[in-house]
Short mmCIF file of C-alpha atoms in Angstrom, two decimals:
data_model
loop_
_atom_site.label_atom_id
_atom_site.label_comp_id
_atom_site.label_asym_id
_atom_site.label_seq_id
_atom_site.Cartn_x
_atom_site.Cartn_y
_atom_site.Cartn_z
CA MET G 1104 -0.62 0.90 29.60
CA THR G 1105 1.69 -1.36 31.29
CA LEU G 1106 3.96 -2.86 28.53
CA SER G 1107 7.44 -3.93 29.89
CA ALA G 1108 10.71 -3.39 28.35
CA THR G 1109 11.22 -7.00 27.73
CA ASP G 1110 7.62 -7.42 26.05
CA PHE G 1111 8.45 -4.31 24.09
CA ALA G 1112 11.68 -5.67 22.94
CA PHE G 1113 10.28 -8.82 21.95
CA VAL G 1114 7.77 -7.24 19.81
CA SER G 1115 10.16 -4.91 18.26
CA ALA G 1116 12.73 -7.72 17.31
CA LEU G 1117 9.72 -9.71 15.88
CA VAL G 1118 8.38 -6.98 13.89
CA ARG G 1119 11.98 -6.10 12.58
CA ARG G 1120 12.63 -9.58 11.79
CA GLU G 1121 9.33 -10.12 9.78
CA SER G 1122 8.67 -6.77 8.29
CA ALA G 1123 11.86 -4.60 8.51
CA ILE G 1124 9.74 -2.07 10.14
CA VAL G 1125 11.51 -0.46 13.02
CA LEU G 1126 9.76 0.01 16.31
CA GLY G 1127 11.84 2.67 18.13
CA PRO G 1128 11.67 4.04 21.90
CA GLY G 1129 8.66 5.78 22.27
CA LYS G 1130 6.11 3.28 20.53
CA GLU G 1131 5.25 1.16 23.62
CA TYR G 1132 1.66 2.72 23.94
CA LEU G 1133 1.22 1.91 20.45
CA VAL G 1134 2.06 -1.78 20.63
CA GLU G 1135 0.30 -2.33 23.54
CA ALA G 1136 -3.07 -0.23 21.76
CA ARG G 1137 -2.68 -2.40 18.57
CA LEU G 1138 -2.30 -5.95 20.61
CA ILE G 1139 -5.18 -5.23 22.98
CA PRO G 1140 -7.70 -6.73 20.29
CA VAL G 1141 -5.40 -9.67 19.42
CA ALA G 1142 -5.02 -10.75 23.09
CA ARG G 1143 -8.69 -10.66 23.74
CA GLN G 1144 -9.55 -12.52 20.85
CA ILE G 1145 -7.40 -15.58 21.88
CA GLY G 1146 -9.03 -15.01 25.55
CA ALA G 1147 -5.91 -13.44 27.12
CA ALA G 1148 -6.42 -11.52 30.20
CA SER G 1149 -3.87 -8.88 29.02
CA VAL G 1150 -1.49 -8.07 26.35
CA ALA G 1151 1.34 -8.99 29.02
CA GLU G 1152 -0.14 -12.69 29.29
CA PHE G 1153 -0.63 -12.97 25.75
CA LEU G 1154 2.95 -12.00 25.06
CA ALA G 1155 4.40 -14.13 28.08
CA ASP G 1156 2.45 -17.30 26.67
CA ILE G 1157 4.08 -16.40 22.89
CA GLN G 1158 7.45 -16.16 24.59
CA ARG G 1159 7.23 -19.56 26.29
CA HIS G 1160 5.21 -21.52 23.60
CA PRO G 1161 6.36 -19.85 20.15
CA ASP G 1162 3.16 -20.27 17.73
CA PRO G 1163 4.02 -18.75 14.15
CA VAL G 1164 0.16 -18.02 13.53
CA ALA G 1165 -0.10 -15.88 16.85
CA GLN G 1166 3.40 -14.13 15.89
CA ARG G 1167 1.81 -13.44 12.38
CA ARG G 1168 -1.01 -11.85 14.18
CA ILE G 1169 1.21 -9.67 15.75
CA VAL G 1170 3.10 -8.54 13.16
CA ASP G 1171 -0.02 -7.89 10.94
CA ALA G 1172 -1.48 -5.63 14.06
CA LEU G 1173 1.83 -3.75 14.07
CA THR G 1174 1.87 -3.03 10.19
CA THR G 1175 -1.56 -2.15 9.50
CA ASN G 1176 -1.47 1.35 8.49
CA GLU G 1177 -3.77 4.54 7.89
CA THR G 1178 -5.38 4.71 4.62
CA SER G 1179 -8.23 6.33 2.91
CA TRP G 1180 -9.98 6.85 -0.40
CA PHE G 1181 -7.65 8.88 -2.85
CA ARG G 1182 -5.13 9.75 0.20
CA ASP G 1183 -3.63 12.93 -0.47
CA GLN G 1184 -5.46 13.49 -3.72
CA ASP G 1185 -2.57 15.41 -5.33
CA PRO G 1186 -0.77 12.22 -6.57
CA PHE G 1187 -3.89 11.05 -8.30
CA THR G 1188 -4.57 14.53 -9.62
CA ALA G 1189 -0.99 13.97 -10.89
CA LEU G 1190 -1.85 10.84 -11.93
CA THR G 1191 -4.94 11.51 -14.12
CA GLY G 1192 -3.85 14.81 -15.25
CA HIS G 1193 -0.11 14.69 -16.28
CA VAL G 1194 1.02 10.89 -15.93
CA LEU G 1195 -1.91 9.00 -17.64
CA PRO G 1196 -1.91 11.60 -20.73
CA GLU G 1197 1.82 10.73 -21.43
CA LEU G 1198 1.18 6.89 -21.06
CA ILE G 1199 -1.80 6.86 -23.59
CA GLY G 1200 0.59 8.28 -26.05
CA ALA G 1201 3.53 5.90 -25.34
CA ARG G 1202 0.98 2.72 -24.99
CA ALA G 1203 -1.15 3.58 -28.17
CA ALA G 1204 0.07 0.32 -29.92
CA ASN G 1205 -1.43 -1.98 -27.03
CA ARG G 1206 -3.52 0.03 -25.33
CA HIS G 1207 -3.05 -1.36 -21.78
CA LEU G 1208 -1.61 -0.28 -18.55
CA ARG G 1209 -0.64 -2.02 -15.29
CA VAL G 1210 -0.51 -0.08 -12.06
CA TRP G 1211 0.79 -1.76 -8.68
CA SER G 1212 -0.43 -0.41 -5.52
CA ALA G 1213 2.25 -1.48 -2.43
CA ALA G 1214 1.55 -1.70 0.89
CA CYS G 1215 -2.40 -1.34 -0.13
CA SER G 1216 -3.68 -2.29 3.47
CA SER G 1217 -7.28 -2.68 3.13
CA GLY G 1218 -7.71 -1.85 -0.34
CA GLN G 1219 -8.83 1.58 -0.40
CA GLU G 1220 -5.71 3.09 -2.89
CA PRO G 1221 -5.90 0.16 -5.26
CA TYR G 1222 -9.49 0.73 -5.73
CA SER G 1223 -9.26 4.42 -5.89
CA LEU G 1224 -6.55 3.67 -8.43
CA ALA G 1225 -8.95 1.62 -10.46
CA ILE G 1226 -11.68 4.34 -10.32
CA ALA G 1227 -9.33 6.87 -11.58
CA LEU G 1228 -7.92 5.14 -14.65
CA ARG G 1229 -11.36 3.86 -15.52
CA GLU G 1230 -12.62 7.33 -15.50
CA THR G 1231 -9.69 8.73 -17.48
CA LEU G 1232 -8.65 6.15 -19.87
CA PRO G 1233 -10.08 6.38 -23.42
CA ALA G 1234 -12.89 3.76 -24.89
CA GLY G 1235 -10.95 0.53 -25.78
CA TRP G 1236 -8.38 0.92 -23.32
CA THR G 1237 -7.74 -2.21 -20.56
CA TYR G 1238 -5.78 -2.12 -17.22
CA GLU G 1239 -5.07 -4.00 -14.19
CA ILE G 1240 -4.06 -2.80 -10.85
CA PHE G 1241 -2.02 -5.25 -8.51
CA GLY G 1242 -2.54 -4.79 -4.87
CA THR G 1243 0.11 -6.16 -2.28
CA ASP G 1244 0.41 -5.86 1.81
CA ILE G 1245 2.67 -7.69 4.50
CA SER G 1246 -0.72 -8.48 6.30
CA GLY G 1247 -2.75 -11.27 5.09
CA GLU G 1248 -5.52 -10.20 7.07
CA MET G 1249 -5.63 -6.76 5.34
CA ILE G 1250 -5.47 -8.75 2.10
CA GLU G 1251 -8.26 -10.70 2.62
CA ARG G 1252 -10.46 -7.42 3.78
CA ALA G 1253 -9.26 -5.79 0.28
CA ASP G 1254 -10.03 -8.92 -1.73
CA ARG G 1255 -13.66 -9.02 -0.38
CA GLY G 1256 -14.08 -5.40 -1.60
CA GLU G 1257 -16.65 -4.83 1.00
CA PHE G 1258 -16.52 -1.38 3.42
CA SER G 1259 -18.35 0.03 6.00
CA GLN G 1260 -20.19 3.32 5.55
CA VAL G 1261 -17.65 5.11 7.90
CA GLU G 1262 -14.95 3.91 5.37
CA VAL G 1263 -16.66 4.97 2.51
CA ASN G 1264 -17.12 8.41 4.23
CA ARG G 1265 -13.14 8.98 4.32
CA GLY G 1266 -12.57 10.70 1.07
CA LEU G 1267 -14.72 8.65 -1.47
CA PRO G 1268 -17.17 11.51 -3.14
CA VAL G 1269 -20.66 10.40 -3.13
CA GLN G 1270 -20.88 10.17 -7.21
CA LYS G 1271 -17.91 7.89 -7.35
CA LEU G 1272 -19.63 5.60 -4.36
CA VAL G 1273 -22.84 5.52 -6.48
CA HIS G 1274 -21.21 4.65 -9.67
CA ASN G 1275 -18.75 1.75 -8.54
CA PHE G 1276 -20.18 0.19 -5.32
CA GLU G 1277 -23.40 -1.37 -4.43
CA ARG G 1278 -25.35 -1.49 -1.26
CA VAL G 1279 -25.37 -4.74 0.83
CA GLY G 1280 -26.81 -4.43 4.24
CA ALA G 1281 -24.88 -2.04 6.03
CA HIS G 1282 -21.78 -2.41 4.03
CA TRP G 1283 -20.75 -1.14 0.10
CA ARG G 1284 -19.38 -3.49 -1.96
CA VAL G 1285 -17.18 -2.68 -4.97
CA MET G 1286 -19.04 -3.57 -8.25
CA PRO G 1287 -17.74 -6.81 -10.24
CA ALA G 1288 -16.66 -4.72 -13.43
CA LEU G 1289 -14.43 -2.87 -11.35
CA ARG G 1290 -13.24 -5.34 -8.88
CA ARG G 1291 -12.37 -7.79 -11.77
CA THR G 1292 -9.64 -5.34 -12.71
CA VAL G 1293 -7.89 -5.35 -9.07
CA THR G 1294 -5.68 -8.46 -8.17
CA PHE G 1295 -4.52 -8.78 -4.52
CA GLN G 1296 -1.61 -10.96 -2.97
CA ARG G 1297 0.47 -10.92 0.06
CA LEU G 1298 3.87 -9.72 -0.22
CA ASN G 1299 6.45 -8.75 1.71
CA LEU G 1300 8.39 -5.65 0.08
CA THR G 1301 11.40 -6.32 2.32
CA ALA G 1302 11.87 -9.98 1.13
CA PRO G 1303 12.89 -11.26 -2.74
CA LEU G 1304 10.12 -10.09 -4.82
CA PRO G 1305 8.50 -12.59 -7.15
CA ALA G 1306 8.83 -12.66 -10.96
CA LEU G 1307 6.08 -10.23 -11.96
CA PRO G 1308 5.26 -8.34 -15.51
CA PRO G 1309 6.45 -4.87 -15.59
CA PHE G 1310 4.30 -1.91 -14.23
CA ASP G 1311 3.79 1.57 -15.87
CA VAL G 1312 3.16 3.25 -12.52
CA ILE G 1313 3.96 1.96 -8.81
CA PHE G 1314 2.23 3.91 -5.77
CA LEU G 1315 4.95 2.96 -3.12
CA ARG G 1316 3.39 5.55 -0.76
CA ASN G 1317 3.91 6.00 3.05
CA VAL G 1318 5.89 2.66 3.55
CA LEU G 1319 9.27 3.64 3.34
CA ILE G 1320 9.14 6.06 6.46
CA TYR G 1321 9.18 3.08 8.51
CA PHE G 1322 12.53 1.51 7.41
CA ASP G 1323 16.08 2.24 8.17
CA VAL G 1324 17.97 3.59 4.91
CA GLU G 1325 19.69 0.32 3.99
CA THR G 1326 16.07 -1.13 3.64
CA LYS G 1327 14.89 1.64 1.86
CA ARG G 1328 17.76 1.22 -0.56
CA SER G 1329 16.95 -2.24 -1.03
CA VAL G 1330 13.24 -2.03 -1.55
CA LEU G 1331 13.86 1.07 -4.19
CA GLN G 1332 16.25 -1.10 -5.86
CA SER G 1333 13.99 -4.34 -5.99
CA VAL G 1334 10.87 -1.91 -7.08
CA SER G 1335 13.17 -0.30 -9.75
CA ARG G 1336 13.28 -3.85 -11.43
CA LEU G 1337 9.54 -3.96 -11.96
CA LEU G 1338 9.08 -0.42 -13.17
CA ARG G 1339 9.03 0.21 -17.06
CA PRO G 1340 11.80 2.45 -18.05
CA ASP G 1341 9.39 5.57 -18.94
CA GLY G 1342 7.16 4.36 -15.97
CA TYR G 1343 6.50 6.82 -12.83
CA LEU G 1344 6.79 5.79 -9.10
CA PHE G 1345 4.87 7.81 -6.46
CA LEU G 1346 6.13 8.08 -2.90
CA GLY G 1347 4.51 9.56 0.20
CA ALA G 1348 4.53 13.27 0.99
CA ALA G 1349 7.49 12.76 3.46
CA GLU G 1350 9.78 10.33 1.35
CA THR G 1351 12.16 10.68 -1.20
CA THR G 1352 14.77 8.69 -3.30
CA ILE G 1353 17.07 11.24 -2.93
CA GLY G 1354 20.22 10.62 -0.90
CA VAL G 1355 18.93 6.90 -0.84
CA ASP G 1356 18.93 5.45 -4.31
CA ASP G 1357 20.55 7.74 -7.23
CA ASN G 1358 18.89 5.24 -10.06
CA TYR G 1359 15.81 7.63 -9.53
CA GLU G 1360 15.26 11.32 -10.81
CA ARG G 1361 12.77 13.44 -9.07
CA VAL G 1362 10.23 14.98 -11.64
CA VAL G 1363 7.55 17.48 -11.56
CA ALA G 1364 3.77 16.23 -11.89
CA GLY G 1365 1.14 18.91 -11.32
CA ARG G 1366 1.79 20.17 -7.59
CA THR G 1367 3.58 17.21 -6.29
CA SER G 1368 6.37 15.12 -7.52
CA ALA G 1369 7.06 11.54 -8.76
CA TYR G 1370 10.04 9.60 -9.68
CA ARG G 1371 11.40 8.02 -12.96
CA LEU G 1372 14.36 5.94 -13.70
CA ARG G 1373 17.19 8.45 -14.53
CA ALA G 1374 17.78 7.03 -18.14
CA ALA G 1375 14.17 7.44 -19.02
CA VAL G 1376 13.82 11.05 -17.87
CA PRO G 1377 13.01 13.13 -21.33
CA ALA G 1378 15.38 16.08 -21.48
CA GLY G 1379 12.05 18.60 -21.39
CA ILE G 1380 11.23 17.20 -18.12
CA ALA G 1381 12.81 19.27 -15.21
CA GLY G 1382 15.03 16.86 -12.79
CA LYS G 1383 14.81 18.09 -9.20
CA GLY G 1384 17.40 15.72 -7.22
#
């Protein structure tokens, strides 16, 4: 790997400007590894040649591909399991009681990558909600390429092997050649849209549950605070926010209260936390 300091500084500044993700020293290997396929696709002999051409002749499309390559994160089905167990075992029973009048739930999967999380959420709600209930899942990501992949709802055998139980696979997917496609009934419950969490968020109806997992860790404190404040405006007063295991609102945004949810924790807006739920910070 031979990424120069100048090229790394250019890529870091571009990614920071477009996504607020901080690529600090020591990420040179990651940057070059992620950009090798992009350079090859456009016919460049190397990442260095690709970046040199972009810096001489700025190209918004190529720059978007750089940002997409550097903001595509790890994902799998029912990732980390505990948040999904908390959702079905603790959160949904409470919301079912609170939403008995309209029997409808809205869930946002932010930074959803190639779609495994929103489809996992759709499966969880389909299996948990009583008859007569409806739901909708909203999946967003900064990467246009990932949103296109998620919207297609097709996954390779290797992808479905990562966390998707066989029973859930056969009940919710159909075989298409060497791939698996989400069945239409489940697919209709999920909507995808490209969205930058660090930009002003569009006007959206409020959500009962928001999964904002494993994305805040890439931001500085001020950006985390800004994102959490924006998200709070789209969370119902008694809704739940799930973050990644290494993420917290504590010390970042005091508008949230951490609450126990099974073997993990979730966050609620402070004014909405019932006296019977134990706050944790």
